[in-house]
CSV table of C-alpha atoms in Angstrom, one decimal:
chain,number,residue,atom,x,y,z
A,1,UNK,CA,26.2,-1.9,29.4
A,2,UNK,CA,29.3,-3.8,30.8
A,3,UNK,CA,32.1,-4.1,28.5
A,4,UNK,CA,34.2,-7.7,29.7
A,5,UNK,CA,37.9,-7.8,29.3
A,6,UNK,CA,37.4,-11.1,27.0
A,7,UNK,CA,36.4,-10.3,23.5
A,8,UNK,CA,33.4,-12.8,23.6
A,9,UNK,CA,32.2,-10.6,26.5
A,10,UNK,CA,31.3,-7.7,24.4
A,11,UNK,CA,29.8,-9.8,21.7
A,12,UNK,CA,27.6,-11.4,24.2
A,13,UNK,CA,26.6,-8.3,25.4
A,14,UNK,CA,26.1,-7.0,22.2
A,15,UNK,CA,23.7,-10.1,20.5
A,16,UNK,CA,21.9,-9.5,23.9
A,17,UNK,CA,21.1,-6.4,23.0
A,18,UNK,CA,19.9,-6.9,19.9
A,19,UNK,CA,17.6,-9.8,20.8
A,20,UNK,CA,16.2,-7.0,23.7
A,21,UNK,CA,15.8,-4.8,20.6
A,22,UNK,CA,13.9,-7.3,18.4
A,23,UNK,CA,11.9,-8.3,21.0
A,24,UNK,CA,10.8,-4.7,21.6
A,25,UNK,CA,10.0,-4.7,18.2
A,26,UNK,CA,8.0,-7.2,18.2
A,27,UNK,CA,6.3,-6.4,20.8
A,28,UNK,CA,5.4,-3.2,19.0
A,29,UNK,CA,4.3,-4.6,15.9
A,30,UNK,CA,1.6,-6.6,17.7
A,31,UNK,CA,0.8,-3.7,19.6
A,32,UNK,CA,0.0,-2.1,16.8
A,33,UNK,CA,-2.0,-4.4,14.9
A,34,UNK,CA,-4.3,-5.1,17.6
A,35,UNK,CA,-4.6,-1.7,17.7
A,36,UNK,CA,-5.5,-1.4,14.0
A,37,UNK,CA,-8.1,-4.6,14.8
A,38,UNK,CA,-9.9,-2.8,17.7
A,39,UNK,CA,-10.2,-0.1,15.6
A,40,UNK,CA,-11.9,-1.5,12.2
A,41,UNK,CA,-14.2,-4.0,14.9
A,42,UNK,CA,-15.4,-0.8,16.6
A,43,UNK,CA,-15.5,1.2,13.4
A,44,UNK,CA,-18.3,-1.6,12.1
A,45,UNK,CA,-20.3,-1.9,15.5
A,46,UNK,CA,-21.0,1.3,15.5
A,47,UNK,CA,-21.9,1.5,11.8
A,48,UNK,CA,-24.4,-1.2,12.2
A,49,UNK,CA,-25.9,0.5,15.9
A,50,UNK,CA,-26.2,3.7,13.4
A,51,UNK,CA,-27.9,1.7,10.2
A,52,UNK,CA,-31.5,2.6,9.9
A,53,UNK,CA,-34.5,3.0,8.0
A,54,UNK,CA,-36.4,5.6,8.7
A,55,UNK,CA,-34.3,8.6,10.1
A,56,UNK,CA,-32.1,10.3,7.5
A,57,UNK,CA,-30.3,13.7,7.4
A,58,UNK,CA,-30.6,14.7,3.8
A,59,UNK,CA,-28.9,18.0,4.3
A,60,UNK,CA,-26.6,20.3,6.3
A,61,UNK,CA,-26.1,24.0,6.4
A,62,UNK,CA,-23.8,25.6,8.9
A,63,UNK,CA,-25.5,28.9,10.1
A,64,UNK,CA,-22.7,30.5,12.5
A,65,UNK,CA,-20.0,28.8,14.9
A,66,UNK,CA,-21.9,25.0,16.5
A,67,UNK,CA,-25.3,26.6,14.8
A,68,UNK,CA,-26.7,24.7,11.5
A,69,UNK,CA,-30.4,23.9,9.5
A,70,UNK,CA,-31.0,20.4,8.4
A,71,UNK,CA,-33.4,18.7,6.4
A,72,UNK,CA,-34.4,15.1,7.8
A,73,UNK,CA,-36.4,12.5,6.8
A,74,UNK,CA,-38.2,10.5,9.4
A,75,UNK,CA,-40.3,7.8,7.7
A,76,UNK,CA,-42.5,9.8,5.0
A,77,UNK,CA,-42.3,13.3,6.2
A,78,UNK,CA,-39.6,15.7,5.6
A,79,UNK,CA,-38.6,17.9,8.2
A,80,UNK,CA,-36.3,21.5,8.8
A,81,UNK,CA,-34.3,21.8,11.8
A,82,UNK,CA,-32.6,24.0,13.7
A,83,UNK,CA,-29.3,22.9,15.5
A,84,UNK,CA,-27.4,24.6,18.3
A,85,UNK,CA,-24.6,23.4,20.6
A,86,UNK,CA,-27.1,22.6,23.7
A,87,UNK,CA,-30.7,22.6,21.8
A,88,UNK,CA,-32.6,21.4,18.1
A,89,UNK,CA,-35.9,23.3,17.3
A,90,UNK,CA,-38.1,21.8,14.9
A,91,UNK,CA,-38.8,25.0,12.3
A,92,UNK,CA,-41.3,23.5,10.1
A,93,UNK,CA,-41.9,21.0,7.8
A,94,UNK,CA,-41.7,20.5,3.6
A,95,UNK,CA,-43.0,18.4,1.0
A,96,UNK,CA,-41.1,15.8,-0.8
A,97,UNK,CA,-41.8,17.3,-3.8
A,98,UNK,CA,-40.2,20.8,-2.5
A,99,UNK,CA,-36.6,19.4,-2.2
A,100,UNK,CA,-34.1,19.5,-5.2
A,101,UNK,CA,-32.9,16.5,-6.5
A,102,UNK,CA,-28.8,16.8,-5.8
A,103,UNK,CA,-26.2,15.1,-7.1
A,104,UNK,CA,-24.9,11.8,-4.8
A,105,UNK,CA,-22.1,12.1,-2.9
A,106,UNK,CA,-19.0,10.1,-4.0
A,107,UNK,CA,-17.4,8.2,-1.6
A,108,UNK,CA,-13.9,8.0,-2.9
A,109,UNK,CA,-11.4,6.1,-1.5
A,110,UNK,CA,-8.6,6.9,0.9
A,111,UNK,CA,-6.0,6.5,-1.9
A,112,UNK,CA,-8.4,8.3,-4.6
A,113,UNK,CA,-8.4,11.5,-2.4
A,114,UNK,CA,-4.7,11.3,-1.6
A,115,UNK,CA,-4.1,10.8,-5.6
A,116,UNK,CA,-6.9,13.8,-6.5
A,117,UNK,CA,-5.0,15.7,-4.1
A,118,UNK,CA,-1.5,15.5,-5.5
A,119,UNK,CA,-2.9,16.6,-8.7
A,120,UNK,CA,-4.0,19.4,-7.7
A,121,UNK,CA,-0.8,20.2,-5.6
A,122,UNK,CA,1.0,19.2,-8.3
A,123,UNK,CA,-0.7,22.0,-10.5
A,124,UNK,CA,-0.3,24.3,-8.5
A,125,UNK,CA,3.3,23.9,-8.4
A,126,UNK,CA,3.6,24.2,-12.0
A,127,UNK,CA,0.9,27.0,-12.5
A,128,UNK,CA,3.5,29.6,-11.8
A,129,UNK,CA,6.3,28.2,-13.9
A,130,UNK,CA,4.1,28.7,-16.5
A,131,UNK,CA,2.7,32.2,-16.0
A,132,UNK,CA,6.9,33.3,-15.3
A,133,UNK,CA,7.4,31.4,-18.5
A,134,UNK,CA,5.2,33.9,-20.4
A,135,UNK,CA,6.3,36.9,-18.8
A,136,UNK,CA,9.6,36.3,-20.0
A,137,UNK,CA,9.2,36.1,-23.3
């Protein structure tokens, strides 16, 4: 930056600068929420090119390291497979009536997670407080 021997030189300079900085910012703030845009549109496309009807994993099991047994439904029948990082073997397939009724998942929120999670730091933090507490006395 050039510094001018008149006073209203350097404040020139200086609002210049700060409308370069604004600008920037600007700039970045619309980067950023077209960004955020792209991302929730793809999000949904590919949730509605995934949305089907009659293929459904019901369950996963992780057997070793990029090795796991489902259980998938495709239309009526049930079906076990085996998983591996380059192949998937069909090992046989089970009634309806074989499969144990689980409880639904919960799909908590973003913030409901974050909250649950605090908790449990938060008891965590005073579990020991507690226990030394004890001890003391």
């Amino acid at each position: 930056m050039m510094l001018f021997a008149r006073g209203t030189g350097i404040i020139a300079a200086s609002a210049g600068s700060y409308a370069q900085f604004i600008t920037v910012l600007l700039i970045f703030v619309a980067v950023l929420g077209v960004t955020a845009w792209t991302t929730r549109w793809m999000a949904n496309y590919q949730k509605q090119q995934s949305a089907n009807e009659n293929i459904e994993v019901i369950e996963t099991t992780r057997i070793a390291n990029n090795k796991y047994i489902q259980i998938i439904r495709a239309g009526e029948k049930y079906m076990v497979i085996a998983v591996c990082k380059d192949t998937v073997t069909m090992l046989g397939e089970i009634s309806g009536e074989q499969l144990k009724e689980g409880t639904p998942m919960q799909h908590l929120s973003f913030r409901e997670l974050l909250d649950k999670a605090a908790m449990k730091t938060k008891a965590a933090r005073e579990e020991p407080k507690e226990k030394q507490m004890h001890d003391e006395k």
